[in-house]
PDB file of C-alpha atoms in Angstrom:
ATOM      1  CA  MET A 915      90.398 109.386 103.754  1.00 77.00           C
ATOM      2  CA  THR A 916      93.524 108.881 101.477  1.00 89.00           C
ATOM      3  CA  ALA A 917      95.516 111.931 102.583  1.00 94.00           C
ATOM      4  CA  ILE A 918      98.015 112.016 105.441  1.00 96.00           C
ATOM      5  CA  LYS A 919      96.087 113.508 108.356  1.00 97.00           C
ATOM      6  CA  VAL A 920      98.261 116.043 110.427  1.00 98.00           C
ATOM      7  CA  LEU A 921      97.323 117.679 113.809  1.00 98.00           C
ATOM      8  CA  ILE A 922      98.540 121.313 114.224  1.00 98.00           C
ATOM      9  CA  VAL A 923      99.311 122.420 117.690  1.00 97.00           C
ATOM     10  CA  GLU A 924     100.095 126.059 117.715  1.00 95.00           C
ATOM     11  CA  ASP A 925      98.904 128.903 119.957  1.00 93.00           C
ATOM     12  CA  GLU A 926      99.353 131.700 117.438  1.00 93.00           C
ATOM     13  CA  PRO A 927      96.344 131.541 115.121  1.00 94.00           C
ATOM     14  CA  LEU A 928      97.894 133.173 112.287  1.00 95.00           C
ATOM     15  CA  ILE A 929     100.936 130.785 112.145  1.00 94.00           C
ATOM     16  CA  ALA A 930      98.455 127.923 112.538  1.00 96.00           C
ATOM     17  CA  ARG A 931      96.458 129.022 109.594  1.00 96.00           C
ATOM     18  CA  ASN A 932      99.486 129.246 107.473  1.00 96.00           C
ATOM     19  CA  ILE A 933     100.706 125.938 108.426  1.00 97.00           C
ATOM     20  CA  ALA A 934      97.287 124.601 107.499  1.00 97.00           C
ATOM     21  CA  MET A 935      97.398 126.321 104.119  1.00 97.00           C
ATOM     22  CA  TYR A 936     100.816 124.948 103.300  1.00 96.00           C
ATOM     23  CA  LEU A 937      99.683 121.433 104.184  1.00 97.00           C
ATOM     24  CA  ARG A 938      96.777 121.575 101.966  1.00 96.00           C
ATOM     25  CA  ASN A 939      98.724 122.971  99.290  1.00 94.00           C
ATOM     26  CA  ASN A 940     100.847 119.562  99.470  1.00 94.00           C
ATOM     27  CA  ASN A 941      98.018 117.107  99.557  1.00 93.00           C
ATOM     28  CA  PHE A 942      97.895 116.742 103.339  1.00 97.00           C
ATOM     29  CA  GLU A 943      94.778 116.693 105.258  1.00 96.00           C
ATOM     30  CA  VAL A 944      94.512 118.902 108.502  1.00 97.00           C
ATOM     31  CA  SER A 945      92.684 116.664 110.872  1.00 96.00           C
ATOM     32  CA  ALA A 946      92.420 119.583 113.560  1.00 97.00           C
ATOM     33  CA  ILE A 947      94.106 122.867 114.600  1.00 97.00           C
ATOM     34  CA  ALA A 948      94.623 122.984 118.409  1.00 96.00           C
ATOM     35  CA  HIS A 949      95.639 126.316 120.101  1.00 95.00           C
ATOM     36  CA  ASP A 950      96.254 124.818 123.605  1.00 93.00           C
ATOM     37  CA  PRO A 951      97.230 121.379 125.249  1.00 93.00           C
ATOM     38  CA  GLU A 952      93.835 120.690 126.298  1.00 94.00           C
ATOM     39  CA  GLU A 953      92.242 120.944 122.924  1.00 96.00           C
ATOM     40  CA  ALA A 954      95.130 119.017 121.548  1.00 96.00           C
ATOM     41  CA  LEU A 955      94.660 115.962 123.818  1.00 96.00           C
ATOM     42  CA  PHE A 956      90.764 116.086 122.991  1.00 96.00           C
ATOM     43  CA  GLN A 957      91.718 116.075 119.349  1.00 96.00           C
ATOM     44  CA  LEU A 958      94.187 113.200 119.757  1.00 95.00           C
ATOM     45  CA  ARG A 959      91.408 111.092 121.403  1.00 94.00           C
ATOM     46  CA  ARG A 960      88.658 112.110 118.861  1.00 93.00           C
ATOM     47  CA  GLN A 961      90.364 111.590 115.696  1.00 91.00           C
ATOM     48  CA  PRO A 962      93.926 110.282 115.987  1.00 94.00           C
ATOM     49  CA  PRO A 963      96.273 111.795 113.126  1.00 97.00           C
ATOM     50  CA  ASP A 964      98.922 110.222 111.066  1.00 97.00           C
ATOM     51  CA  PHE A 965     101.266 112.989 112.067  1.00 97.00           C
ATOM     52  CA  ALA A 966     101.552 115.776 114.490  1.00 98.00           C
ATOM     53  CA  ILE A 967     103.083 119.341 114.410  1.00 97.00           C
ATOM     54  CA  LEU A 968     103.715 120.491 117.997  1.00 97.00           C
ATOM     55  CA  ASP A 969     104.766 124.012 118.998  1.00 95.00           C
ATOM     56  CA  ILE A 970     106.847 123.837 122.118  1.00 92.00           C
ATOM     57  CA  ASN A 971     105.881 126.857 123.760  1.00 87.00           C
ATOM     58  CA  LEU A 972     102.275 127.134 124.234  1.00 86.00           C
ATOM     59  CA  GLU A 973     101.769 129.872 126.837  1.00 82.00           C
ATOM     60  CA  SER A 974     100.245 127.036 128.980  1.00 84.00           C
ATOM     61  CA  GLU A 975     101.111 124.967 132.168  1.00 85.00           C
ATOM     62  CA  ARG A 976     101.488 122.245 129.673  1.00 88.00           C
ATOM     63  CA  ASP A 977     104.034 122.438 126.634  1.00 90.00           C
ATOM     64  CA  GLY A 978     104.312 120.700 123.469  1.00 93.00           C
ATOM     65  CA  ILE A 979     106.973 118.348 125.091  1.00 94.00           C
ATOM     66  CA  GLU A 980     104.209 116.873 127.359  1.00 95.00           C
ATOM     67  CA  LEU A 981     102.023 116.386 124.435  1.00 96.00           C
ATOM     68  CA  ALA A 982     104.995 114.616 122.754  1.00 96.00           C
ATOM     69  CA  GLU A 983     105.097 112.291 125.669  1.00 96.00           C
ATOM     70  CA  HIS A 984     101.405 111.506 125.650  1.00 95.00           C
ATOM     71  CA  ILE A 985     101.628 110.703 121.846  1.00 96.00           C
ATOM     72  CA  ASN A 986     104.757 108.315 122.556  1.00 95.00           C
ATOM     73  CA  LYS A 987     102.634 106.505 125.124  1.00 95.00           C
ATOM     74  CA  THR A 988      99.236 106.390 123.358  1.00 94.00           C
ATOM     75  CA  LEU A 989     100.115 106.538 119.566  1.00 92.00           C
ATOM     76  CA  PHE A 990     102.498 105.300 117.178  1.00 88.00           C
ATOM     77  CA  ILE A 991     102.918 108.239 114.892  1.00 95.00           C
ATOM     78  CA  PRO A 992     105.747 110.769 114.104  1.00 96.00           C
ATOM     79  CA  PHE A 993     105.789 114.177 115.268  1.00 97.00           C
ATOM     80  CA  VAL A 994     108.002 117.444 114.794  1.00 96.00           C
ATOM     81  CA  PHE A 995     108.436 120.384 117.145  1.00 95.00           C
ATOM     82  CA  LEU A 996     107.923 124.076 116.172  1.00 91.00           C
ATOM     83  CA  THR A 997     110.053 126.343 117.988  1.00 87.00           C
ATOM     84  CA  SER A 998     111.322 130.052 117.845  1.00 82.00           C
ATOM     85  CA  TYR A 999     113.499 130.039 120.913  1.00 70.00           C
ATOM     86  CA  SER A1000     114.223 127.509 123.571  1.00 69.00           C
ATOM     87  CA  ASP A1001     116.470 127.292 126.370  1.00 79.00           C
ATOM     88  CA  LYS A1002     119.134 124.358 126.668  1.00 83.00           C
ATOM     89  CA  GLU A1003     117.084 122.569 129.301  1.00 85.00           C
ATOM     90  CA  THR A1004     113.940 122.629 127.194  1.00 83.00           C
ATOM     91  CA  LEU A1005     115.882 121.386 124.163  1.00 85.00           C
ATOM     92  CA  GLU A1006     117.136 118.439 126.106  1.00 89.00           C
ATOM     93  CA  ARG A1007     113.651 117.579 127.242  1.00 90.00           C
ATOM     94  CA  ALA A1008     112.467 117.848 123.768  1.00 91.00           C
ATOM     95  CA  LYS A1009     115.144 115.506 122.424  1.00 91.00           C
ATOM     96  CA  LYS A1010     114.299 112.870 124.922  1.00 94.00           C
ATOM     97  CA  THR A1011     110.927 112.449 123.256  1.00 95.00           C
ATOM     98  CA  SER A1012     112.615 111.165 120.042  1.00 93.00           C
ATOM     99  CA  PRO A1013     110.931 113.820 117.688  1.00 94.00           C
ATOM    100  CA  ALA A1014     111.078 112.989 113.884  1.00 93.00           C
ATOM    101  CA  GLY A1015     112.468 116.616 113.405  1.00 91.00           C
ATOM    102  CA  PHE A1016     112.439 120.329 114.449  1.00 90.00           C
ATOM    103  CA  ILE A1017     111.126 123.195 112.448  1.00 91.00           C
ATOM    104  CA  VAL A1018     112.651 126.699 113.420  1.00 88.00           C
ATOM    105  CA  LYS A1019     110.456 129.831 113.238  1.00 88.00           C
ATOM    106  CA  PRO A1020     110.106 131.598 110.774  1.00 88.00           C
ATOM    107  CA  PHE A1021     110.065 128.912 108.161  1.00 92.00           C
ATOM    108  CA  ASN A1022     108.465 128.512 104.596  1.00 93.00           C
ATOM    109  CA  GLU A1023     106.348 126.083 102.870  1.00 95.00           C
ATOM    110  CA  GLN A1024     109.199 124.387 101.364  1.00 94.00           C
ATOM    111  CA  THR A1025     110.800 123.989 104.845  1.00 94.00           C
ATOM    112  CA  LEU A1026     107.771 122.554 106.388  1.00 95.00           C
ATOM    113  CA  TYR A1027     107.223 120.026 103.506  1.00 95.00           C
ATOM    114  CA  ALA A1028     110.671 118.698 103.415  1.00 95.00           C
ATOM    115  CA  THR A1029     110.846 118.420 107.289  1.00 95.00           C
ATOM    116  CA  ILE A1030     107.523 116.324 107.047  1.00 96.00           C
ATOM    117  CA  GLU A1031     108.885 114.306 104.142  1.00 96.00           C
ATOM    118  CA  ILE A1032     112.269 113.380 105.939  1.00 95.00           C
ATOM    119  CA  ALA A1033     110.217 112.880 109.241  1.00 96.00           C
ATOM    120  CA  LEU A1034     107.861 110.170 107.769  1.00 96.00           C
ATOM    121  CA  ALA A1035     110.556 108.291 105.892  1.00 95.00           C
ATOM    122  CA  ASN A1036     112.819 108.222 108.943  1.00 93.00           C
ATOM    123  CA  HIS A1037     109.910 107.016 111.195  1.00 94.00           C
ATOM    124  CA  ALA A1038     108.915 104.301 108.855  1.00 94.00           C
ATOM    125  CA  THR A1039     112.386 103.013 108.436  1.00 93.00           C
ATOM    126  CA  GLN A1040     112.872 102.825 112.268  1.00 91.00           C
ATOM    127  CA  ALA A1041     109.520 101.139 112.573  1.00 90.00           C
ATOM    128  CA  ASN A1042     110.068  98.585 109.980  1.00 91.00           C
ATOM    129  CA  ARG A1043     113.505  97.796 111.073  1.00 90.00           C
ATOM    130  CA  HIS A1044     112.585  94.337 112.538  1.00 88.00           C
ATOM    131  CA  VAL A1045     109.530  93.573 110.170  1.00 90.00           C
ATOM    132  CA  PRO A1046     109.947  91.583 106.932  1.00 89.00           C
ATOM    133  CA  GLU A1047     109.558  93.295 103.645  1.00 92.00           C
ATOM    134  CA  LEU A1048     106.022  93.343 102.241  1.00 95.00           C
ATOM    135  CA  VAL A1049     105.224  90.410  99.966  1.00 96.00           C
ATOM    136  CA  LEU A1050     102.183  90.686  97.722  1.00 97.00           C
ATOM    137  CA  ASP A1051     101.236  86.729  97.849  1.00 96.00           C
ATOM    138  CA  LYS A1052     101.490  86.763 101.649  1.00 95.00           C
ATOM    139  CA  LEU A1053      99.379  89.791 102.172  1.00 96.00           C
ATOM    140  CA  ASN A1054      96.673  88.492  99.916  1.00 97.00           C
ATOM    141  CA  GLY A1055      96.815  85.290 101.713  1.00 96.00           C
ATOM    142  CA  HIS A1056      95.169  87.087 104.682  1.00 96.00           C
ATOM    143  CA  LEU A1057      92.687  88.873 102.648  1.00 95.00           C
ATOM    144  CA  LEU A1058      89.146  88.495 101.377  1.00 95.00           C
ATOM    145  CA  ALA A1059      89.821  90.548  98.424  1.00 96.00           C
ATOM    146  CA  PRO A1060      93.295  90.487  97.112  1.00 97.00           C
ATOM    147  CA  LEU A1061      95.511  93.485  96.276  1.00 97.00           C
ATOM    148  CA  THR A1062      96.137  94.190  92.601  1.00 97.00           C
ATOM    149  CA  GLU A1063      99.844  94.483  91.665  1.00 97.00           C
ATOM    150  CA  ARG A1064      99.083  98.417  91.400  1.00 97.00           C
ATOM    151  CA  GLU A1065      97.618  98.472  94.770  1.00 98.00           C
ATOM    152  CA  PHE A1066     100.353  96.651  96.233  1.00 98.00           C
ATOM    153  CA  ASP A1067     102.984  99.205  94.630  1.00 98.00           C
ATOM    154  CA  VAL A1068     100.865 102.086  96.311  1.00 98.00           C
ATOM    155  CA  VAL A1069     100.796 100.110  99.609  1.00 97.00           C
ATOM    156  CA  ARG A1070     104.583  99.504  99.461  1.00 97.00           C
ATOM    157  CA  LEU A1071     105.521 103.026  99.132  1.00 97.00           C
ATOM    158  CA  LEU A1072     102.904 104.145 101.596  1.00 96.00           C
ATOM    159  CA  TYR A1073     104.480 101.692 104.002  1.00 96.00           C
ATOM    160  CA  ALA A1074     107.965 103.057 103.313  1.00 96.00           C
ATOM    161  CA  GLY A1075     106.707 106.495 104.555  1.00 96.00           C
ATOM    162  CA  LYS A1076     106.453 108.146 101.290  1.00 96.00           C
ATOM    163  CA  THR A1077     104.118 111.299 100.866  1.00 96.00           C
ATOM    164  CA  ASN A1078     101.316 110.974  98.441  1.00 96.00           C
ATOM    165  CA  GLN A1079     102.983 113.361  96.111  1.00 95.00           C
ATOM    166  CA  GLN A1080     106.064 111.261  96.400  1.00 97.00           C
ATOM    167  CA  ILE A1081     104.066 108.038  95.632  1.00 97.00           C
ATOM    168  CA  ALA A1082     102.274 109.752  92.577  1.00 97.00           C
ATOM    169  CA  ASP A1083     105.565 110.825  91.377  1.00 97.00           C
ATOM    170  CA  ASP A1084     107.417 107.659  91.795  1.00 97.00           C
ATOM    171  CA  LEU A1085     104.600 105.690  89.842  1.00 97.00           C
ATOM    172  CA  TYR A1086     104.087 108.374  87.232  1.00 98.00           C
ATOM    173  CA  ILE A1087     100.305 108.615  87.941  1.00 97.00           C
ATOM    174  CA  ALA A1088      97.860 111.396  88.654  1.00 97.00           C
ATOM    175  CA  MET A1089      96.874 112.419  92.209  1.00 95.00           C
ATOM    176  CA  ASN A1090      93.242 111.388  91.561  1.00 96.00           C
ATOM    177  CA  THR A1091      94.279 108.096  90.039  1.00 97.00           C
ATOM    178  CA  LEU A1092      96.450 107.399  93.288  1.00 97.00           C
ATOM    179  CA  LYS A1093      93.610 108.352  95.640  1.00 96.00           C
ATOM    180  CA  LYS A1094      91.469 105.718  93.752  1.00 97.00           C
ATOM    181  CA  HIS A1095      94.089 103.115  94.339  1.00 97.00           C
ATOM    182  CA  ILE A1096      94.449 104.110  98.067  1.00 97.00           C
ATOM    183  CA  ASN A1097      90.743 103.924  98.552  1.00 97.00           C
ATOM    184  CA  ASN A1098      90.601 100.460  97.070  1.00 97.00           C
ATOM    185  CA  ALA A1099      93.573  99.227  99.294  1.00 97.00           C
ATOM    186  CA  TYR A1100      92.126 100.760 102.241  1.00 97.00           C
ATOM    187  CA  PHE A1101      88.847  98.985 101.596  1.00 97.00           C
ATOM    188  CA  LYS A1102      90.496  95.582 101.052  1.00 97.00           C
ATOM    189  CA  LEU A1103      92.550  96.053 104.265  1.00 97.00           C
ATOM    190  CA  ASP A1104      89.345  97.011 106.172  1.00 97.00           C
ATOM    191  CA  VAL A1105      91.246 100.495 107.333  1.00 96.00           C
ATOM    192  CA  ASN A1106      90.485 104.015 107.213  1.00 92.00           C
ATOM    193  CA  SER A1107      93.669 105.772 107.720  1.00 94.00           C
ATOM    194  CA  ARG A1108      97.569 105.523 106.817  1.00 95.00           C
ATOM    195  CA  THR A1109      98.500 104.743 110.405  1.00 95.00           C
ATOM    196  CA  THR A1110      95.889 101.990 110.664  1.00 95.00           C
ATOM    197  CA  ALA A1111      96.836 100.599 107.468  1.00 96.00           C
ATOM    198  CA  VAL A1112     100.520 100.433 108.166  1.00 95.00           C
ATOM    199  CA  ALA A1113     100.007  98.790 111.565  1.00 94.00           C
ATOM    200  CA  LEU A1114      97.902  96.172 109.875  1.00 96.00           C
ATOM    201  CA  LEU A1115     100.513  95.630 107.174  1.00 96.00           C
ATOM    202  CA  ARG A1116     103.246  94.994 109.826  1.00 94.00           C
ATOM    203  CA  ASP A1117     100.795  92.683 111.717  1.00 95.00           C
ATOM    204  CA  LEU A1118     100.113  90.664 108.632  1.00 95.00           C
ATOM    205  CA  MET A1119     103.860  90.252 107.768  1.00 94.00           C
ATOM    206  CA  LEU A1120     104.658  88.887 111.158  1.00 92.00           C
ATOM    207  CA  ARG A1121     102.046  86.338 111.262  1.00 91.00           C
TER     208      ARG A1121
END
């Protein structure tokens, strides 16, 4: 529950497995792997992720761009496109969905992690642009069980789009300790994912 949940949409099983391995190596959770648009739509409804990696070309009537359009209409989460080659028209369609980034095949673990890290931060900056900064006293005024200062530190960095590893590094704490703080904060906020936590935090700061 504490990790960022990522949906992988990739029609080549080997590439999908490699992405999943890279994600788990960097403290992300793979919510699901979908090899076609229909499975992707099912997984988006069944367990909405915090982030999505979408292959543009899925060897199907639908492509990753149409999935991105669906995400924009139904979920407020960042996503990046995977692509090995695309014509100009396809890339122009992709740009219109406002992706948080592009990953060009072939890629390695460091490229994937860096792209996701930047995408999360940029998405948070854009989403929080018209929302007041988090204030501990104001948040606690809406909660039955108040956040501690350390839990607030964690929540503030989470709200800013930091990955779990970045938060642990910034606060000089172990990953297991961070997970305990996230679990405690989620319990007090009565949420079960990063996306729902951030949405609630924005709502509370606007009240």
